[in-house]
Short mmCIF file of C-alpha atoms and ligand atoms in Angstrom, two decimals:
data_model
loop_
_atom_site.label_atom_id
_atom_site.label_comp_id
_atom_site.label_asym_id
_atom_site.label_seq_id
_atom_site.Cartn_x
_atom_site.Cartn_y
_atom_site.Cartn_z
CA UNK A 155 36.95 27.09 -10.62
CA UNK A 156 39.55 25.78 -8.19
CA UNK A 157 43.09 27.02 -8.86
CA UNK A 158 44.95 23.87 -10.24
CA UNK A 159 47.97 24.57 -8.60
CA UNK A 160 46.49 24.15 -5.44
CA UNK A 161 44.65 20.96 -5.94
CA UNK A 162 46.05 18.37 -3.12
CA UNK A 163 47.21 15.00 -4.44
CA UNK A 164 44.25 12.99 -3.81
CA UNK A 165 44.64 10.94 -0.90
CA UNK A 166 41.09 9.64 -0.11
CA UNK A 167 40.45 6.48 -2.00
CA UNK A 168 40.43 4.61 0.77
CA UNK A 169 41.75 1.30 -1.01
CA UNK A 170 41.18 -0.29 2.34
CA UNK A 171 37.82 -0.05 2.53
CA UNK A 172 35.69 -2.28 0.63
CA UNK A 173 32.77 -0.01 -0.94
CA UNK A 174 29.60 -1.37 0.83
CA UNK A 175 27.34 -3.61 -1.18
CA UNK A 176 23.70 -3.50 1.23
CA UNK A 177 20.70 -5.35 0.72
CA UNK A 178 17.34 -4.03 0.37
CA UNK A 179 15.21 -3.94 3.24
CA UNK A 180 12.25 -5.07 1.68
CA UNK A 181 11.31 -8.81 0.83
CA UNK A 182 11.99 -10.12 -2.85
CA UNK A 183 12.88 -6.70 -3.77
CA UNK A 184 16.38 -6.65 -3.93
CA UNK A 185 16.97 -7.34 -7.19
CA UNK A 186 15.09 -4.26 -8.61
CA UNK A 187 16.16 -0.70 -10.13
CA UNK A 188 17.43 2.12 -8.05
CA UNK A 189 14.23 4.68 -8.85
CA UNK A 190 12.00 1.59 -7.95
CA UNK A 191 13.40 0.59 -5.01
CA UNK A 192 13.51 4.52 -3.98
CA UNK A 193 9.73 4.62 -4.49
CA UNK A 194 9.17 1.28 -2.58
CA UNK A 195 11.38 2.81 0.58
CA UNK A 196 8.87 5.79 0.54
CA UNK A 197 5.73 3.49 1.08
CA UNK A 198 7.47 1.01 3.49
CA UNK A 199 9.40 2.70 6.35
CA UNK A 200 13.27 1.48 6.12
CA UNK A 201 13.58 1.13 10.05
CA UNK A 202 10.34 -0.88 10.37
CA UNK A 203 10.17 -2.61 7.05
CA UNK A 204 6.41 -1.87 7.09
CA UNK A 205 4.15 0.65 6.01
CA UNK A 206 0.11 2.29 7.26
CA UNK A 207 -1.14 2.84 4.09
CA UNK A 208 -4.35 5.08 4.19
CA UNK A 209 -6.96 3.66 1.52
CA UNK A 210 -9.58 6.34 0.47
CA UNK A 211 -10.11 5.13 -3.26
CA UNK A 212 -13.28 3.68 -2.72
CA UNK A 213 -15.29 6.32 -4.40
CA UNK A 214 -13.80 4.84 -8.08
CA UNK A 215 -16.61 1.98 -7.82
CA UNK A 216 -18.76 2.57 -5.13
CA UNK A 217 -19.12 6.28 -5.09
CA UNK A 218 -19.34 8.73 -1.93
CA UNK A 219 -18.43 6.00 0.64
CA UNK A 220 -19.51 6.47 4.01
CA UNK A 221 -16.48 8.36 5.87
CA UNK A 222 -15.61 9.60 2.35
CA UNK A 223 -18.71 12.05 1.28
CA UNK A 224 -16.09 14.63 2.24
CA UNK A 225 -12.30 14.11 1.85
CA UNK A 226 -11.47 17.52 2.54
CA UNK A 227 -13.26 17.56 6.01
CA UNK A 228 -12.84 14.47 7.29
CA UNK A 229 -9.50 12.56 5.51
CA UNK A 230 -7.00 15.59 5.17
CA UNK A 231 -6.57 15.76 8.60
CA UNK A 232 -5.46 11.98 9.02
CA UNK A 233 -2.61 12.60 6.18
CA UNK A 234 0.53 13.45 8.66
CA UNK A 235 -0.47 10.14 10.23
CA UNK A 236 -0.56 7.98 7.15
CA UNK A 237 2.59 6.60 5.93
CA UNK A 238 1.02 6.65 2.38
CA UNK A 239 -2.21 7.55 0.69
CA UNK A 240 -3.89 5.37 -1.48
CA UNK A 241 -6.26 6.80 -3.85
CA UNK A 242 -7.72 7.95 -7.38
CA UNK A 243 -6.10 10.63 -9.28
CA UNK A 244 -9.83 12.70 -9.52
CA UNK A 245 -9.47 12.99 -5.71
CA UNK A 246 -5.69 13.81 -5.69
CA UNK A 247 -6.05 16.58 -8.21
CA UNK A 248 -9.05 18.15 -6.96
CA UNK A 249 -8.65 17.66 -3.03
CA UNK A 250 -5.37 17.20 -2.02
CA UNK A 251 -2.90 20.10 -1.80
CA UNK A 252 0.60 19.55 -3.80
CA UNK A 253 2.61 20.57 -1.29
CA UNK A 254 2.06 17.15 0.68
CA UNK A 255 5.04 15.11 1.22
CA UNK A 256 3.24 11.56 1.30
CA UNK A 257 4.00 9.16 -1.05
CA UNK A 258 0.97 8.52 -3.37
CA UNK A 259 -0.14 4.85 -4.34
CA UNK A 260 -2.36 5.86 -7.50
CA UNK A 261 -5.45 3.51 -8.26
CA UNK A 262 -4.91 2.95 -11.92
CA UNK A 263 -7.58 0.09 -12.84
CA UNK A 264 -11.34 1.21 -13.05
CA UNK A 265 -14.02 1.23 -15.46
CA UNK A 266 -16.78 -0.42 -13.25
CA UNK A 267 -19.49 0.26 -10.66
CA UNK A 268 -21.31 -1.65 -7.87
CA UNK A 269 -23.97 -1.85 -10.31
CA UNK A 270 -22.60 -4.03 -12.46
CA UNK A 271 -19.89 -6.84 -12.80
CA UNK A 272 -16.98 -5.58 -10.88
CA UNK A 273 -14.28 -7.70 -12.57
CA UNK A 274 -14.51 -6.11 -15.95
CA UNK A 275 -11.91 -3.40 -15.54
CA UNK A 276 -9.47 -1.96 -17.45
CA UNK A 277 -6.32 0.35 -16.93
CA UNK A 278 -8.02 3.66 -16.57
CA UNK A 279 -4.83 5.95 -15.96
CA UNK A 280 -2.23 6.39 -19.00
CA UNK A 281 1.23 5.94 -17.45
CA UNK A 282 2.09 9.37 -18.71
CA UNK A 283 -0.22 10.50 -15.78
CA UNK A 284 1.06 8.80 -13.03
CA UNK A 285 4.62 9.85 -13.87
CA UNK A 286 3.31 13.67 -14.09
CA UNK A 287 1.45 13.04 -10.60
CA UNK A 288 4.89 11.68 -9.16
CA UNK A 289 2.97 8.53 -7.62
CA UNK A 290 5.19 6.55 -5.94
CA UNK A 291 3.29 3.15 -7.21
CA UNK A 292 0.54 1.85 -9.13
CA UNK A 293 -2.70 -0.05 -7.81
CA UNK A 294 -4.32 -2.93 -9.98
CA UNK A 295 -7.34 -4.82 -8.95
CA UNK A 296 -6.72 -8.45 -9.68
CA UNK A 297 -9.98 -10.87 -9.41
CA UNK A 298 -8.76 -14.19 -9.54
CA UNK A 299 -11.51 -16.70 -10.11
CA UNK A 300 -13.78 -13.86 -11.41
CA UNK A 301 -15.44 -13.56 -14.31
CA UNK A 302 -12.84 -11.26 -15.96
CA UNK A 303 -9.98 -12.85 -14.28
CA UNK A 304 -7.93 -12.99 -17.44
CA UNK A 305 -8.49 -9.62 -18.12
CA UNK A 306 -7.70 -8.57 -14.73
CA UNK A 307 -4.46 -9.92 -14.76
CA UNK A 308 -3.36 -8.70 -18.20
CA UNK A 309 -4.26 -5.34 -16.63
CA UNK A 310 -1.87 -6.25 -14.12
CA UNK A 311 1.13 -7.66 -16.12
CA UNK A 312 0.49 -4.87 -18.14
CA UNK A 313 1.61 -2.03 -15.53
CA UNK A 314 4.04 -4.26 -14.39
CA UNK A 315 6.02 -3.90 -17.65
CA UNK A 316 4.85 0.01 -18.38
CA UNK A 317 6.08 0.94 -14.66
CA UNK A 318 9.36 -1.04 -14.74
CA UNK A 319 9.92 0.97 -17.83
CA UNK A 320 9.79 4.23 -15.74
CA UNK A 321 10.41 2.81 -12.35
CA UNK A 322 6.95 3.01 -10.67
CA UNK A 323 5.97 -0.08 -8.73
CA UNK A 324 2.70 -2.22 -9.22
CA UNK A 325 0.62 -3.09 -6.17
CA UNK A 326 -1.83 -6.11 -7.21
CA UNK A 327 -5.02 -5.98 -5.00
CA UNK A 328 -6.45 -8.84 -4.62
CA UNK A 329 -10.39 -8.66 -5.07
CA UNK A 330 -12.71 -11.01 -3.47
CA UNK A 331 -15.74 -11.49 -5.46
CA UNK A 332 -18.77 -12.07 -3.67
CA UNK A 333 -19.36 -15.82 -4.92
CA UNK A 334 -15.92 -16.59 -3.89
CA UNK A 335 -14.40 -17.87 -0.63
CA UNK A 336 -12.47 -16.35 1.57
CA UNK A 337 -10.18 -18.83 2.74
CA UNK A 338 -6.40 -19.19 3.12
CA UNK A 339 -6.02 -21.60 -0.09
CA UNK A 340 -7.81 -18.82 -1.91
CA UNK A 341 -5.98 -15.91 -0.98
CA UNK A 342 -2.44 -18.28 -0.81
CA UNK A 343 -3.39 -18.91 -5.14
CA UNK A 344 -4.41 -15.18 -5.61
CA UNK A 345 -1.17 -13.54 -4.25
CA UNK A 346 1.49 -16.38 -5.14
CA UNK A 347 -0.32 -15.75 -8.94
CA UNK A 348 0.00 -11.92 -8.57
CA UNK A 349 3.66 -12.28 -7.14
CA UNK A 350 4.72 -14.76 -10.01
CA UNK A 351 3.44 -12.73 -12.79
CA UNK A 352 5.53 -9.36 -11.35
CA UNK A 353 3.52 -7.72 -8.85
CA UNK A 354 6.08 -5.33 -6.29
CA UNK A 355 3.94 -5.65 -3.44
CA UNK A 356 0.35 -7.31 -2.62
CA UNK A 357 -2.69 -6.34 -1.01
CA UNK A 358 -4.78 -9.09 0.71
CA UNK A 359 -7.56 -9.75 3.23
CA UNK A 360 -6.78 -11.33 6.47
CA UNK A 361 -7.60 -15.00 7.31
CA UNK A 362 -7.97 -16.44 10.84
CA UNK A 363 -6.11 -19.57 9.94
CA UNK A 364 -2.93 -19.93 8.60
CA UNK A 365 -2.29 -16.58 7.66
CA UNK A 366 1.44 -16.90 7.82
CA UNK A 367 1.40 -19.41 5.03
CA UNK A 368 -0.05 -16.34 2.68
CA UNK A 369 2.78 -14.38 3.51
CA UNK A 370 5.20 -17.13 3.38
CA UNK A 371 4.64 -18.47 0.56
CA UNK A 372 4.21 -15.15 -1.49
CA UNK A 373 8.04 -13.88 -2.49
CA UNK A 374 7.50 -9.72 -2.18
CA UNK A 375 5.56 -8.22 0.54
CA UNK A 376 2.08 -8.45 1.37
CA UNK A 377 -0.22 -5.42 2.82
CA UNK A 378 -3.24 -6.38 4.65
CA UNK A 379 -6.71 -5.24 3.47
CA UNK A 380 -8.47 -3.79 6.06
CA UNK A 381 -12.49 -5.02 4.74
CA UNK A 382 -15.87 -3.99 6.15
CA UNK A 383 -15.84 -1.80 9.42
CA UNK A 384 -15.46 -4.06 12.74
CA UNK A 385 -14.70 -2.98 16.42
CA UNK A 386 -12.09 -0.82 17.11
CA UNK A 387 -10.17 -3.38 19.04
CA UNK A 388 -10.93 -6.31 16.80
CA UNK A 389 -9.35 -4.16 14.14
CA UNK A 390 -6.30 -3.36 15.95
CA UNK A 391 -6.12 -7.16 16.77
CA UNK A 392 -6.20 -8.01 12.97
CA UNK A 393 -3.54 -5.69 12.13
CA UNK A 394 -1.21 -7.08 14.64
CA UNK A 395 -1.89 -10.44 13.73
CA UNK A 396 -1.34 -9.76 10.53
CA UNK A 397 2.03 -8.04 10.39
CA UNK A 398 3.00 -10.66 13.33
CA UNK A 399 2.22 -13.39 10.61
CA UNK A 400 4.48 -11.79 8.38
CA UNK A 401 2.64 -8.80 6.40
CA UNK A 402 4.40 -5.67 5.75
CA UNK A 403 2.01 -3.49 7.03
CA UNK A 404 -1.20 -2.40 6.25
CA UNK A 405 -3.70 -0.44 3.53
CA UNK A 406 -6.91 0.17 5.68
CA UNK A 407 -9.38 2.23 4.78
CA UNK A 408 -12.83 1.79 6.45
CA UNK A 409 -11.45 0.52 9.68
CA UNK A 410 -10.01 4.13 10.19
CA UNK A 411 -11.98 6.64 8.64
CA UNK A 412 -15.48 5.27 9.99
CA UNK A 413 -13.81 4.56 13.02
CA UNK A 414 -15.30 6.67 16.23
CA UNK A 415 -12.09 8.60 16.00
CA UNK A 416 -9.84 8.20 12.81
CA UNK A 417 -7.50 10.03 13.58
CA UNK A 418 -6.99 8.39 17.32
CA UNK A 419 -7.27 5.24 15.02
CA UNK A 420 -4.61 5.71 12.46
CA UNK A 421 -2.61 6.40 15.34
CA UNK A 422 -3.37 3.48 17.48
CA UNK A 423 -2.78 1.16 13.86
CA UNK A 424 0.65 2.77 13.81
CA UNK A 425 1.56 2.07 16.67
CA UNK A 426 0.59 -1.71 16.02
CA UNK A 427 2.46 -1.62 12.73
CA UNK A 428 5.49 -0.12 13.16
CA UNK A 429 5.88 -0.73 17.11
CA UNK A 430 4.41 -4.09 17.26
CA UNK A 431 2.39 -3.03 20.27
CA UNK A 432 -0.32 -5.24 21.18
CA UNK A 433 -3.68 -4.94 20.46
CA UNK A 434 -4.72 -4.10 23.81
CA UNK A 435 -1.90 -1.33 24.63
CA UNK A 436 -3.40 0.05 20.95
CA UNK A 437 -6.53 0.02 22.02
CA UNK A 438 -5.64 2.28 25.16
CA UNK A 439 -3.97 4.62 22.72
CA UNK A 440 -6.95 4.98 20.98
CA UNK A 441 -9.21 5.60 23.94
CA UNK A 442 -6.86 8.02 25.29
CA UNK A 443 -6.40 9.88 21.92
CA UNK A 444 -10.12 9.79 21.37
CA UNK A 445 -11.07 11.16 24.75
CA UNK A 446 -8.41 13.81 23.99
CA UNK A 447 -10.45 15.28 21.39
C1 R5P B 747 -11.29 -1.34 -2.69
O1 R5P B 747 -10.81 -2.56 -3.75
C2 R5P B 747 -10.08 -0.25 -2.75
O2 R5P B 747 -8.83 -1.14 -3.18
C3 R5P B 747 -10.08 -0.30 -1.21
O3 R5P B 747 -8.84 0.45 -1.02
C4 R5P B 747 -9.90 -1.54 -0.17
O4 R5P B 747 -10.90 -2.04 -0.11
C5 R5P B 747 -9.09 -0.97 1.31
O5 R5P B 747 -10.33 -0.65 1.94
P1 R5P B 747 -10.77 -1.56 3.28
O6 R5P B 747 -9.82 -1.38 4.23
O7 R5P B 747 -11.78 -0.01 3.45
O8 R5P B 747 -11.18 -2.83 2.99
#
């Protein structure tokens, strides 16, 4: 206990210095609560305002996807390069060491497989388990225009409500059914609906034409999904264009873990996303790192 007699007259009130009220760096997120912002600030780098999420959740509906057959062997070595891991609780508990320092975005919708109608999802993880797993966000698939559109939207709004109680953000993942046109009008529609209904950030696909209008009309951050494997330079170009046109990063899976050198690829993607490196220079980096292995 400090001796009361020795306590100095408090003089450090700095009455001449107004307390700073800082805005939050992330688009549309300034009115969120502290815990929610803190989790988002772990997912998105506060310096660049962007993220490289490594998506490895594909198995929740399609089993052992190429490149994800052995997550312990093929994916754990990539973790140091990722800003965030997006995965299921099954893989998190069975394979990822709990000493990991990376923020986790947990897949919480599910219940369907590639053998059936994919949009027929439910919420498949109790909020208590997300809290127990110390996740930084919860990801829900939203099938705008899909057979179970309404159900998937309500899955998302329920997670927004429940997550808001505990300060955990919801990531809406816009899914594109086989029958839907992947055009800019569709993605403007899908992302805006998710944002209007409360999603804290939204994952969507890149489109060549007018992608900047998808980002501009969505009031919260967008992260670009990678999609099917394409040549490395093309994937880097797509990521570059997406962030230059307003995306706050990427949530890439196959274009990283199916690359000839996944560790070189994720480092090249990071250069594009965080340092705005050109696709050509990032591809040089990719080749240099790949040749060093
Ligand atoms: C699919 O629904 C999963 O959410 C994946 O995380 C997503 O498709 C991103 O992975 P990829 O870059 O392989 O498309």
